[in-house]
Amino acid sequence: MTTREDCLALDARDPLGPLREEFVLPEGVIYLDGNSLGARPRPALQRAREVVEKEWGEGLIGSWNSAGWRALPERLGNRLARLIGAGEDEVVITDTTSINLFKVLVAALRVQADRDPSRKVIVTERSNFPTDIYMVEGLADMLQQGYSLRLVDAPEELPAAIGTDTAVALITQVNYKTGHLHDMAALTALAHECGALTIWDLCHSAGAVPVDLKGSGADYAIGCTYKYLNGGPGSPAFVWVAPHLRELVWQPLTGWWGHVRQFGMEARYEPAPGIGRYLCGTQPITSLAMVECGLEAFEKTDMQALREKSLALTDLFIERVRARCGEHPLTLVTPLEHARRGSHVSFEHPEGYAVIQALIDRGVIGDYREPRIMRFGFTPLYTGFTDVWDAAEALVDVLDSDAWRAERFMTRKQVT
Amino acid sequence: MTTREDCLALDARDPLGPLREEFVLPEGVIYLDGNSLGARPRPALQRAREVVEKEWGEGLIGSWNSAGWRALPERLGNRLARLIGAGEDEVVITDTTSINLFKVLVAALRVQADRDPSRKVIVTERSNFPTDIYMVEGLADMLQQGYSLRLVDAPEELPAAIGTDTAVALITQVNYKTGHLHDMAALTALAHECGALTIWDLCHSAGAVPVDLKGSGADYAIGCTYKYLNGGPGSPAFVWVAPHLRELVWQPLTGWWGHVRQFGMEARYEPAPGIGRYLCGTQPITSLAMVECGLEAFEKTDMQALREKSLALTDLFIERVRARCGEHPLTLVTPLEHARRGSHVSFEHPEGYAVIQALIDRGVIGDYREPRIMRFGFTPLYTGFTDVWDAAEALVDVLDSDAWRAERFMTRKQVT
């Protein structure tokens, strides 16, 4: 059985340990919510100051060229690409996950409409992050062309649900509630056998687990940069399209930034070649520029090293909670199998909301998701083994002391 | 005839003069491009620092509630509302102008499809800002339902072009090239007589001219916050919908932030009542928060005072250029009539690009728009009468000295 001394020793010899210094975290806080909003990279404050004071304040309009604003979506996309198994000039950082999902969803449906217009079903998990489901509903409602959602109740039901009527399988690689990790290559192959296209939502996997879009044969991918990628609150999202699909159709949000001649001021839309056509309107430069600070931290390590530590951290947390909280009504909902586990661990508890609040009061920040799920995110860039030990002990203390009962009737205010 | 001493006197007694101190501008620069990217309000740097250092770095995920991130789109929308004649809780600041146009365009077409499905024409100006035209093209291309664009070549042709086949008149209130100001109330009344709906793009009018959306009976409006509103590079845009139209249909980009219970994590989309349903995905908080600094400056004056000074500035510039540059091939394309003029002045010159570059070399920043148009934006919050005098003299110097000839063969790099 691991001891706290073992954890201190693990931290002392952890080759990733020094990366903690790349981030600023408040004193006395164990932050296990990087899967909702990543911590602040140390250079982000200086980067924001540069953009606001120098690039905006002094460079003014000239900064579109002199400070490289115009090239930011592509340049940062290239820095992100290696983390998700994408190639050079295949990713842009822009807009939001929801908007990017709309773009690729319409594109995929149009590709399918040309191939086999009878395919009208979009398959996804009922427990997928709600915005993914909502965006499909909004699109189907707008098009009125008979598109419908097929929601499966468990990850293992996905293969049977993808069939010859399926236009698109929309799969979030790591489930935001359970932490279940899907096999991208296997599901993509299965979808392709049925003639379906795949859209992968990487919100909880980019920067959390190794992702191999090209190796898996994936068709489309989207995701955010403000969780494991530490881009800052609401920082713009990313979009990737397999090169052979990219130019088959227009994505529908055809703004000026996606035009082949962005400053030609022409009266007809003509999409840029390449992933540039997935750009639309003017981007929030200050928020966008800080994404780079999050990506820089990843360049000091690699996803395999991060994955090994992530699994060690989640293993340790599961082991400690099971060993210490056995008498409490906790149910692990995250897969034990490594190949099926992302980088967060979720337990159900009948009073999960109150327990999380009591933990936050003790400086251990996890979060709560309806219904009854307590989530704990483990981010190997800045979380250590002793943090995990202490977080588990704090949970023991909250549960044993019934400290959570005082929190039961507080207003529920949570965010993704 | 005005003299430079008159300008100094006008500046000295200008009641808006002290507002210049609310902004930071580089030494030696006369900035006449606030219609492309507004200058930096002094408090913006401190606001960015607060968001990055305190709200993100220390508050972490809790800042969604404790720092009020969740309420930012509505709260800032309410601060903007009075500048555009909108009511309380009728405006949200979110996404980009292009994306917001897509939302209201689909909504308007759906309202019309319920009323009279034969209306398939979207009327706009050929010289409208390209992204507005492109977004219509992308939507028509996606829907494949027979929607088409009718592009008029001159503003006075708009009334005759709006007819019983028209679904939507999409009008940018102040033309980005010419500075022509449309009569919102008259065109809206005319459109309504024909059964058409109106979408007003306020990119070059919000904060530049008094706008009265409700008084004009307008149906939908969108616009950016980074030009005359000084929100920062690429700061999020705004959207307004007339209350009686707001809940008739879903806008199509149905992300989590527009759900009636944003944190309910439900598996069915249900739009929020009110303008909140025009929200979609997670917003770039740092860029969004700085919009407030731009709006604060407007609360120290009012749009009537700004309009009076704007007209005095543009009158003076036109007078000076005409008096001093009569021998050069300059053509004023901005209306002389006050009621038809926005807050920028454009001249055509056969070598407009080179002339603008030579002016920028002299510290007078205007911009160039294809073909041949030199634009000069006048922002009464931080532009004085002596600035206008000196800018006109710099133009005289560039033209008389042929300084622009050296710039002729430079690469053309411009941005909106």
PDB file of C-alpha atoms in Angstrom, chain B residues 43-292:
ATOM      1  CA  PRO B  43      -8.416  50.927 -17.996  1.00  0.00           C
ATOM      2  CA  ALA B  44      -8.219  48.004 -20.467  1.00  0.00           C
ATOM      3  CA  LEU B  45      -4.722  46.941 -19.399  1.00  0.00           C
ATOM      4  CA  GLN B  46      -5.718  46.785 -15.757  1.00  0.00           C
ATOM      5  CA  ARG B  47      -8.902  44.910 -16.660  1.00  0.00           C
ATOM      6  CA  ALA B  48      -6.927  42.318 -18.642  1.00  0.00           C
ATOM      7  CA  ARG B  49      -4.552  41.913 -15.734  1.00  0.00           C
ATOM      8  CA  GLU B  50      -7.444  41.381 -13.315  1.00  0.00           C
ATOM      9  CA  VAL B  51      -9.004  38.720 -15.522  1.00  0.00           C
ATOM     10  CA  VAL B  52      -5.763  36.846 -16.123  1.00  0.00           C
ATOM     11  CA  GLU B  53      -4.041  37.202 -12.756  1.00  0.00           C
ATOM     12  CA  LYS B  54      -6.934  37.232 -10.300  1.00  0.00           C
ATOM     13  CA  GLU B  55     -10.029  35.809 -11.955  1.00  0.00           C
ATOM     14  CA  TRP B  56      -8.353  33.048 -13.949  1.00  0.00           C
ATOM     15  CA  GLY B  57      -5.154  32.509 -11.959  1.00  0.00           C
ATOM     16  CA  GLU B  58      -6.585  32.724  -8.444  1.00  0.00           C
ATOM     17  CA  GLY B  59     -10.341  32.339  -8.824  1.00  0.00           C
ATOM     18  CA  LEU B  60      -9.959  29.495 -11.320  1.00  0.00           C
ATOM     19  CA  ILE B  61     -13.211  27.693 -12.146  1.00  0.00           C
ATOM     20  CA  GLY B  62     -15.026  29.522  -9.347  1.00  0.00           C
ATOM     21  CA  SER B  63     -14.800  32.774 -11.309  1.00  0.00           C
ATOM     22  CA  TRP B  64     -17.687  31.691 -13.494  1.00  0.00           C
ATOM     23  CA  ASN B  65     -19.804  32.733 -10.547  1.00  0.00           C
ATOM     24  CA  SER B  66     -17.598  34.824  -8.273  1.00  0.00           C
ATOM     25  CA  ALA B  67     -16.224  37.079 -11.035  1.00  0.00           C
ATOM     26  CA  GLY B  68     -19.511  37.157 -12.919  1.00  0.00           C
ATOM     27  CA  TRP B  69     -18.232  35.562 -16.126  1.00  0.00           C
ATOM     28  CA  ARG B  70     -21.545  33.830 -16.697  1.00  0.00           C
ATOM     29  CA  ALA B  71     -23.469  37.091 -16.778  1.00  0.00           C
ATOM     30  CA  LEU B  72     -21.006  39.054 -18.939  1.00  0.00           C
ATOM     31  CA  PRO B  73     -22.847  38.781 -22.299  1.00  0.00           C
ATOM     32  CA  GLU B  74     -26.078  40.161 -20.805  1.00  0.00           C
ATOM     33  CA  ARG B  75     -24.475  42.649 -18.428  1.00  0.00           C
ATOM     34  CA  LEU B  76     -22.312  44.243 -21.131  1.00  0.00           C
ATOM     35  CA  GLY B  77     -25.231  44.051 -23.558  1.00  0.00           C
ATOM     36  CA  ASN B  78     -27.219  46.213 -21.169  1.00  0.00           C
ATOM     37  CA  ARG B  79     -24.422  48.777 -21.024  1.00  0.00           C
ATOM     38  CA  LEU B  80     -24.343  48.892 -24.831  1.00  0.00           C
ATOM     39  CA  ALA B  81     -28.124  49.015 -25.280  1.00  0.00           C
ATOM     40  CA  ARG B  82     -28.618  52.760 -24.820  1.00  0.00           C
ATOM     41  CA  LEU B  83     -26.077  53.539 -27.551  1.00  0.00           C
ATOM     42  CA  ILE B  84     -28.187  51.733 -30.143  1.00  0.00           C
ATOM     43  CA  GLY B  85     -31.713  52.446 -28.941  1.00  0.00           C
ATOM     44  CA  ALA B  86     -32.300  48.978 -27.531  1.00  0.00           C
ATOM     45  CA  GLY B  87     -34.095  48.172 -24.282  1.00  0.00           C
ATOM     46  CA  GLU B  88     -32.994  46.478 -21.086  1.00  0.00           C
ATOM     47  CA  ASP B  89     -32.178  42.759 -21.479  1.00  0.00           C
ATOM     48  CA  GLU B  90     -32.449  42.935 -25.243  1.00  0.00           C
ATOM     49  CA  VAL B  91     -28.776  42.768 -26.279  1.00  0.00           C
ATOM     50  CA  VAL B  92     -26.061  40.180 -25.696  1.00  0.00           C
ATOM     51  CA  ILE B  93     -22.362  40.487 -26.512  1.00  0.00           C
ATOM     52  CA  THR B  94     -21.104  37.211 -27.927  1.00  0.00           C
ATOM     53  CA  ASP B  95     -19.383  35.471 -30.837  1.00  0.00           C
ATOM     54  CA  THR B  96     -18.550  37.411 -34.016  1.00  0.00           C
ATOM     55  CA  THR B  97     -20.515  39.683 -36.324  1.00  0.00           C
ATOM     56  CA  SER B  98     -20.521  36.955 -38.993  1.00  0.00           C
ATOM     57  CA  ILE B  99     -21.815  34.297 -36.598  1.00  0.00           C
ATOM     58  CA  ASN B 100     -24.462  36.623 -35.177  1.00  0.00           C
ATOM     59  CA  LEU B 101     -25.562  37.497 -38.702  1.00  0.00           C
ATOM     60  CA  PHE B 102     -26.008  33.795 -39.409  1.00  0.00           C
ATOM     61  CA  LYS B 103     -28.212  33.447 -36.324  1.00  0.00           C
ATOM     62  CA  VAL B 104     -30.533  36.344 -37.161  1.00  0.00           C
ATOM     63  CA  LEU B 105     -30.571  35.569 -40.867  1.00  0.00           C
ATOM     64  CA  VAL B 106     -31.778  32.017 -40.283  1.00  0.00           C
ATOM     65  CA  ALA B 107     -34.267  33.270 -37.696  1.00  0.00           C
ATOM     66  CA  ALA B 108     -35.648  35.892 -40.097  1.00  0.00           C
ATOM     67  CA  LEU B 109     -35.921  33.422 -42.957  1.00  0.00           C
ATOM     68  CA  ARG B 110     -37.752  30.979 -40.715  1.00  0.00           C
ATOM     69  CA  VAL B 111     -40.198  33.648 -39.604  1.00  0.00           C
ATOM     70  CA  GLN B 112     -40.810  34.502 -43.263  1.00  0.00           C
ATOM     71  CA  ALA B 113     -41.126  30.832 -44.250  1.00  0.00           C
ATOM     72  CA  ASP B 114     -44.009  30.569 -41.793  1.00  0.00           C
ATOM     73  CA  ARG B 115     -45.656  33.728 -43.131  1.00  0.00           C
ATOM     74  CA  ASP B 116     -45.028  33.496 -46.866  1.00  0.00           C
ATOM     75  CA  PRO B 117     -42.722  30.744 -48.120  1.00  0.00           C
ATOM     76  CA  SER B 118     -42.533  32.314 -51.581  1.00  0.00           C
ATOM     77  CA  ARG B 119     -40.202  35.038 -50.283  1.00  0.00           C
ATOM     78  CA  LYS B 120     -36.728  33.892 -51.253  1.00  0.00           C
ATOM     79  CA  VAL B 121     -34.762  37.069 -51.905  1.00  0.00           C
ATOM     80  CA  ILE B 122     -32.261  38.713 -49.572  1.00  0.00           C
ATOM     81  CA  VAL B 123     -31.599  42.295 -50.654  1.00  0.00           C
ATOM     82  CA  THR B 124     -28.350  44.053 -49.845  1.00  0.00           C
ATOM     83  CA  GLU B 125     -25.786  46.437 -51.332  1.00  0.00           C
ATOM     84  CA  ARG B 126     -23.066  45.064 -53.585  1.00  0.00           C
ATOM     85  CA  SER B 127     -20.706  47.334 -51.668  1.00  0.00           C
ATOM     86  CA  ASN B 128     -21.833  45.947 -48.301  1.00  0.00           C
ATOM     87  CA  PHE B 129     -19.003  44.630 -46.167  1.00  0.00           C
ATOM     88  CA  PRO B 130     -18.085  41.346 -47.873  1.00  0.00           C
ATOM     89  CA  THR B 131     -18.634  39.085 -44.862  1.00  0.00           C
ATOM     90  CA  ASP B 132     -22.335  40.015 -44.851  1.00  0.00           C
ATOM     91  CA  ILE B 133     -22.684  38.914 -48.456  1.00  0.00           C
ATOM     92  CA  TYR B 134     -20.566  35.808 -47.918  1.00  0.00           C
ATOM     93  CA  MET B 135     -22.649  34.684 -44.956  1.00  0.00           C
ATOM     94  CA  VAL B 136     -25.802  34.880 -47.075  1.00  0.00           C
ATOM     95  CA  GLU B 137     -24.094  32.901 -49.822  1.00  0.00           C
ATOM     96  CA  GLY B 138     -23.000  30.203 -47.364  1.00  0.00           C
ATOM     97  CA  LEU B 139     -26.476  29.917 -45.914  1.00  0.00           C
ATOM     98  CA  ALA B 140     -28.141  29.760 -49.336  1.00  0.00           C
ATOM     99  CA  ASP B 141     -25.609  27.159 -50.446  1.00  0.00           C
ATOM    100  CA  MET B 142     -26.319  25.039 -47.382  1.00  0.00           C
ATOM    101  CA  LEU B 143     -30.111  25.285 -47.484  1.00  0.00           C
ATOM    102  CA  GLN B 144     -30.533  24.677 -51.225  1.00  0.00           C
ATOM    103  CA  GLN B 145     -34.045  26.068 -50.941  1.00  0.00           C
ATOM    104  CA  GLY B 146     -33.895  28.687 -53.657  1.00  0.00           C
ATOM    105  CA  TYR B 147     -32.729  31.639 -51.583  1.00  0.00           C
ATOM    106  CA  SER B 148     -30.872  34.233 -53.616  1.00  0.00           C
ATOM    107  CA  LEU B 149     -29.108  37.542 -53.173  1.00  0.00           C
ATOM    108  CA  ARG B 150     -30.206  40.719 -54.885  1.00  0.00           C
ATOM    109  CA  LEU B 151     -27.261  43.138 -54.874  1.00  0.00           C
ATOM    110  CA  VAL B 152     -27.947  46.793 -55.560  1.00  0.00           C
ATOM    111  CA  ASP B 153     -25.236  49.053 -56.900  1.00  0.00           C
ATOM    112  CA  ALA B 154     -26.171  52.309 -55.189  1.00  0.00           C
ATOM    113  CA  PRO B 155     -27.888  53.128 -51.906  1.00  0.00           C
ATOM    114  CA  GLU B 156     -30.738  54.965 -53.619  1.00  0.00           C
ATOM    115  CA  GLU B 157     -31.633  51.761 -55.474  1.00  0.00           C
ATOM    116  CA  LEU B 158     -32.455  49.938 -52.241  1.00  0.00           C
ATOM    117  CA  PRO B 159     -36.119  51.033 -51.959  1.00  0.00           C
ATOM    118  CA  ALA B 160     -37.010  49.791 -55.448  1.00  0.00           C
ATOM    119  CA  ALA B 161     -35.145  46.523 -54.858  1.00  0.00           C
ATOM    120  CA  ILE B 162     -37.168  45.568 -51.779  1.00  0.00           C
ATOM    121  CA  GLY B 163     -40.421  44.015 -52.945  1.00  0.00           C
ATOM    122  CA  THR B 164     -43.035  41.360 -52.356  1.00  0.00           C
ATOM    123  CA  ASP B 165     -40.488  38.633 -53.137  1.00  0.00           C
ATOM    124  CA  THR B 166     -38.132  39.899 -50.451  1.00  0.00           C
ATOM    125  CA  ALA B 167     -37.629  37.896 -47.288  1.00  0.00           C
ATOM    126  CA  VAL B 168     -34.978  40.104 -45.725  1.00  0.00           C
ATOM    127  CA  ALA B 169     -33.348  43.458 -46.366  1.00  0.00           C
ATOM    128  CA  LEU B 170     -29.833  43.212 -44.938  1.00  0.00           C
ATOM    129  CA  ILE B 171     -28.484  46.712 -44.601  1.00  0.00           C
ATOM    130  CA  THR B 172     -25.265  47.987 -43.107  1.00  0.00           C
ATOM    131  CA  GLN B 173     -26.351  51.310 -41.677  1.00  0.00           C
ATOM    132  CA  VAL B 174     -23.081  53.069 -42.521  1.00  0.00           C
ATOM    133  CA  ASN B 175     -21.312  51.736 -45.606  1.00  0.00           C
ATOM    134  CA  TYR B 176     -17.755  50.678 -44.748  1.00  0.00           C
ATOM    135  CA  LYS B 177     -16.344  52.118 -47.951  1.00  0.00           C
ATOM    136  CA  THR B 178     -18.271  55.287 -48.669  1.00  0.00           C
ATOM    137  CA  GLY B 179     -19.458  56.288 -45.205  1.00  0.00           C
ATOM    138  CA  HIS B 180     -23.007  56.597 -46.567  1.00  0.00           C
ATOM    139  CA  LEU B 181     -25.543  56.586 -43.700  1.00  0.00           C
ATOM    140  CA  HIS B 182     -28.908  54.952 -44.392  1.00  0.00           C
ATOM    141  CA  ASP B 183     -32.198  56.174 -42.930  1.00  0.00           C
ATOM    142  CA  MET B 184     -33.049  53.250 -40.663  1.00  0.00           C
ATOM    143  CA  ALA B 185     -36.623  54.314 -39.903  1.00  0.00           C
ATOM    144  CA  ALA B 186     -37.543  55.042 -43.530  1.00  0.00           C
ATOM    145  CA  LEU B 187     -36.028  51.854 -44.967  1.00  0.00           C
ATOM    146  CA  THR B 188     -37.525  49.719 -42.213  1.00  0.00           C
ATOM    147  CA  ALA B 189     -40.975  51.209 -42.840  1.00  0.00           C
ATOM    148  CA  LEU B 190     -40.588  50.612 -46.549  1.00  0.00           C
ATOM    149  CA  ALA B 191     -39.477  47.014 -45.995  1.00  0.00           C
ATOM    150  CA  HIS B 192     -42.379  46.366 -43.653  1.00  0.00           C
ATOM    151  CA  GLU B 193     -44.861  47.765 -46.184  1.00  0.00           C
ATOM    152  CA  CYS B 194     -43.571  45.118 -48.595  1.00  0.00           C
ATOM    153  CA  GLY B 195     -43.716  42.410 -45.937  1.00  0.00           C
ATOM    154  CA  ALA B 196     -39.929  42.151 -45.674  1.00  0.00           C
ATOM    155  CA  LEU B 197     -37.920  41.942 -42.454  1.00  0.00           C
ATOM    156  CA  THR B 198     -34.828  44.046 -41.797  1.00  0.00           C
ATOM    157  CA  ILE B 199     -31.421  43.077 -40.446  1.00  0.00           C
ATOM    158  CA  TRP B 200     -29.250  46.068 -39.591  1.00  0.00           C
ATOM    159  CA  ASP B 201     -25.490  45.682 -39.456  1.00  0.00           C
ATOM    160  CA  LEU B 202     -24.281  48.374 -37.051  1.00  0.00           C
ATOM    161  CA  CYS B 203     -20.523  47.715 -37.350  1.00  0.00           C
ATOM    162  CA  HIS B 204     -19.808  51.248 -38.563  1.00  0.00           C
ATOM    163  CA  SER B 205     -22.624  52.982 -36.685  1.00  0.00           C
ATOM    164  CA  ALA B 206     -22.671  51.699 -33.082  1.00  0.00           C
ATOM    165  CA  GLY B 207     -20.804  54.369 -31.148  1.00  0.00           C
ATOM    166  CA  ALA B 208     -20.384  56.446 -34.318  1.00  0.00           C
ATOM    167  CA  VAL B 209     -23.880  57.843 -34.945  1.00  0.00           C
ATOM    168  CA  PRO B 210     -27.063  57.867 -32.854  1.00  0.00           C
ATOM    169  CA  VAL B 211     -28.932  54.612 -33.520  1.00  0.00           C
ATOM    170  CA  ASP B 212     -32.554  54.071 -32.565  1.00  0.00           C
ATOM    171  CA  LEU B 213     -33.418  50.433 -33.158  1.00  0.00           C
ATOM    172  CA  LYS B 214     -36.713  50.429 -31.285  1.00  0.00           C
ATOM    173  CA  GLY B 215     -37.799  53.861 -32.502  1.00  0.00           C
ATOM    174  CA  SER B 216     -37.090  52.778 -36.076  1.00  0.00           C
ATOM    175  CA  GLY B 217     -39.090  49.591 -35.755  1.00  0.00           C
ATOM    176  CA  ALA B 218     -36.082  47.484 -36.768  1.00  0.00           C
ATOM    177  CA  ASP B 219     -36.337  43.698 -36.617  1.00  0.00           C
ATOM    178  CA  TYR B 220     -32.791  42.410 -36.045  1.00  0.00           C
ATOM    179  CA  ALA B 221     -29.398  44.028 -35.502  1.00  0.00           C
ATOM    180  CA  ILE B 222     -25.822  42.846 -35.198  1.00  0.00           C
ATOM    181  CA  GLY B 223     -22.477  44.576 -35.004  1.00  0.00           C
ATOM    182  CA  CYS B 224     -18.959  44.524 -33.680  1.00  0.00           C
ATOM    183  CA  THR B 225     -17.486  46.120 -30.564  1.00  0.00           C
ATOM    184  CA  TYR B 226     -13.917  46.645 -31.736  1.00  0.00           C
ATOM    185  CA  LYS B 227     -14.375  49.651 -34.009  1.00  0.00           C
ATOM    186  CA  TYR B 228     -16.027  52.791 -32.583  1.00  0.00           C
ATOM    187  CA  LEU B 229     -16.833  50.966 -29.335  1.00  0.00           C
ATOM    188  CA  ASN B 230     -13.113  50.424 -28.589  1.00  0.00           C
ATOM    189  CA  GLY B 231     -13.540  46.917 -27.167  1.00  0.00           C
ATOM    190  CA  GLY B 232     -10.134  45.618 -28.257  1.00  0.00           C
ATOM    191  CA  PRO B 233      -8.854  43.552 -31.169  1.00  0.00           C
ATOM    192  CA  GLY B 234     -11.518  41.106 -32.286  1.00  0.00           C
ATOM    193  CA  SER B 235     -13.622  41.658 -29.158  1.00  0.00           C
ATOM    194  CA  PRO B 236     -16.935  39.764 -29.293  1.00  0.00           C
ATOM    195  CA  ALA B 237     -19.851  41.158 -31.281  1.00  0.00           C
ATOM    196  CA  PHE B 238     -23.446  41.941 -30.314  1.00  0.00           C
ATOM    197  CA  VAL B 239     -26.895  40.838 -31.371  1.00  0.00           C
ATOM    198  CA  TRP B 240     -30.317  42.382 -30.825  1.00  0.00           C
ATOM    199  CA  VAL B 241     -33.734  41.009 -31.834  1.00  0.00           C
ATOM    200  CA  ALA B 242     -37.028  42.898 -31.600  1.00  0.00           C
ATOM    201  CA  PRO B 243     -38.814  41.371 -28.605  1.00  0.00           C
ATOM    202  CA  HIS B 244     -41.915  40.380 -30.604  1.00  0.00           C
ATOM    203  CA  LEU B 245     -39.766  38.288 -32.975  1.00  0.00           C
ATOM    204  CA  ARG B 246     -37.345  36.843 -30.462  1.00  0.00           C
ATOM    205  CA  GLU B 247     -39.169  33.716 -29.413  1.00  0.00           C
ATOM    206  CA  LEU B 248     -40.957  32.798 -32.656  1.00  0.00           C
ATOM    207  CA  VAL B 249     -38.245  30.383 -33.805  1.00  0.00           C
ATOM    208  CA  TRP B 250     -34.986  28.816 -32.696  1.00  0.00           C
ATOM    209  CA  GLN B 251     -31.868  30.489 -33.921  1.00  0.00           C
ATOM    210  CA  PRO B 252     -29.841  27.594 -35.366  1.00  0.00           C
ATOM    211  CA  LEU B 253     -26.659  27.709 -33.273  1.00  0.00           C
ATOM    212  CA  THR B 254     -28.186  26.064 -30.232  1.00  0.00           C
ATOM    213  CA  GLY B 255     -25.249  25.699 -27.874  1.00  0.00           C
ATOM    214  CA  TRP B 256     -25.252  25.172 -24.125  1.00  0.00           C
ATOM    215  CA  TRP B 257     -25.080  28.872 -23.254  1.00  0.00           C
ATOM    216  CA  GLY B 258     -28.458  29.511 -24.911  1.00  0.00           C
ATOM    217  CA  HIS B 259     -30.232  26.752 -22.965  1.00  0.00           C
ATOM    218  CA  VAL B 260     -32.912  27.771 -20.483  1.00  0.00           C
ATOM    219  CA  ARG B 261     -31.099  25.777 -17.779  1.00  0.00           C
ATOM    220  CA  GLN B 262     -27.454  26.239 -18.682  1.00  0.00           C
ATOM    221  CA  PHE B 263     -26.153  23.931 -16.006  1.00  0.00           C
ATOM    222  CA  GLY B 264     -28.952  21.423 -16.016  1.00  0.00           C
ATOM    223  CA  MET B 265     -26.879  19.257 -18.390  1.00  0.00           C
ATOM    224  CA  GLU B 266     -30.063  18.018 -20.010  1.00  0.00           C
ATOM    225  CA  ALA B 267     -30.191  15.843 -23.098  1.00  0.00           C
ATOM    226  CA  ARG B 268     -32.758  18.037 -24.903  1.00  0.00           C
ATOM    227  CA  TYR B 269     -32.287  21.603 -26.050  1.00  0.00           C
ATOM    228  CA  GLU B 270     -34.752  24.125 -24.706  1.00  0.00           C
ATOM    229  CA  PRO B 271     -33.974  27.736 -25.591  1.00  0.00           C
ATOM    230  CA  ALA B 272     -33.784  30.386 -22.909  1.00  0.00           C
ATOM    231  CA  PRO B 273     -36.550  32.956 -22.997  1.00  0.00           C
ATOM    232  CA  GLY B 274     -35.426  36.365 -24.189  1.00  0.00           C
ATOM    233  CA  ILE B 275     -32.228  37.320 -25.967  1.00  0.00           C
ATOM    234  CA  GLY B 276     -30.299  34.681 -23.996  1.00  0.00           C
ATOM    235  CA  ARG B 277     -31.291  32.131 -26.642  1.00  0.00           C
ATOM    236  CA  TYR B 278     -28.955  33.921 -29.051  1.00  0.00           C
ATOM    237  CA  LEU B 279     -25.982  32.760 -27.004  1.00  0.00           C
ATOM    238  CA  CYS B 280     -24.232  29.574 -28.098  1.00  0.00           C
ATOM    239  CA  GLY B 281     -20.839  28.385 -26.821  1.00  0.00           C
ATOM    240  CA  THR B 282     -18.278  29.388 -24.187  1.00  0.00           C
ATOM    241  CA  GLN B 283     -17.033  32.941 -24.720  1.00  0.00           C
ATOM    242  CA  PRO B 284     -13.435  34.288 -24.698  1.00  0.00           C
ATOM    243  CA  ILE B 285     -13.612  35.918 -21.283  1.00  0.00           C
ATOM    244  CA  THR B 286     -10.475  38.077 -21.382  1.00  0.00           C
ATOM    245  CA  SER B 287     -11.429  39.669 -24.695  1.00  0.00           C
ATOM    246  CA  LEU B 288     -15.065  39.943 -23.622  1.00  0.00           C
ATOM    247  CA  ALA B 289     -14.320  41.588 -20.277  1.00  0.00           C
ATOM    248  CA  MET B 290     -12.350  44.412 -21.887  1.00  0.00           C
ATOM    249  CA  VAL B 291     -15.417  45.455 -23.912  1.00  0.00           C
ATOM    250  CA  GLU B 292     -16.614  47.072 -20.701  1.00  0.00           C
TER     251      GLU B 292
END
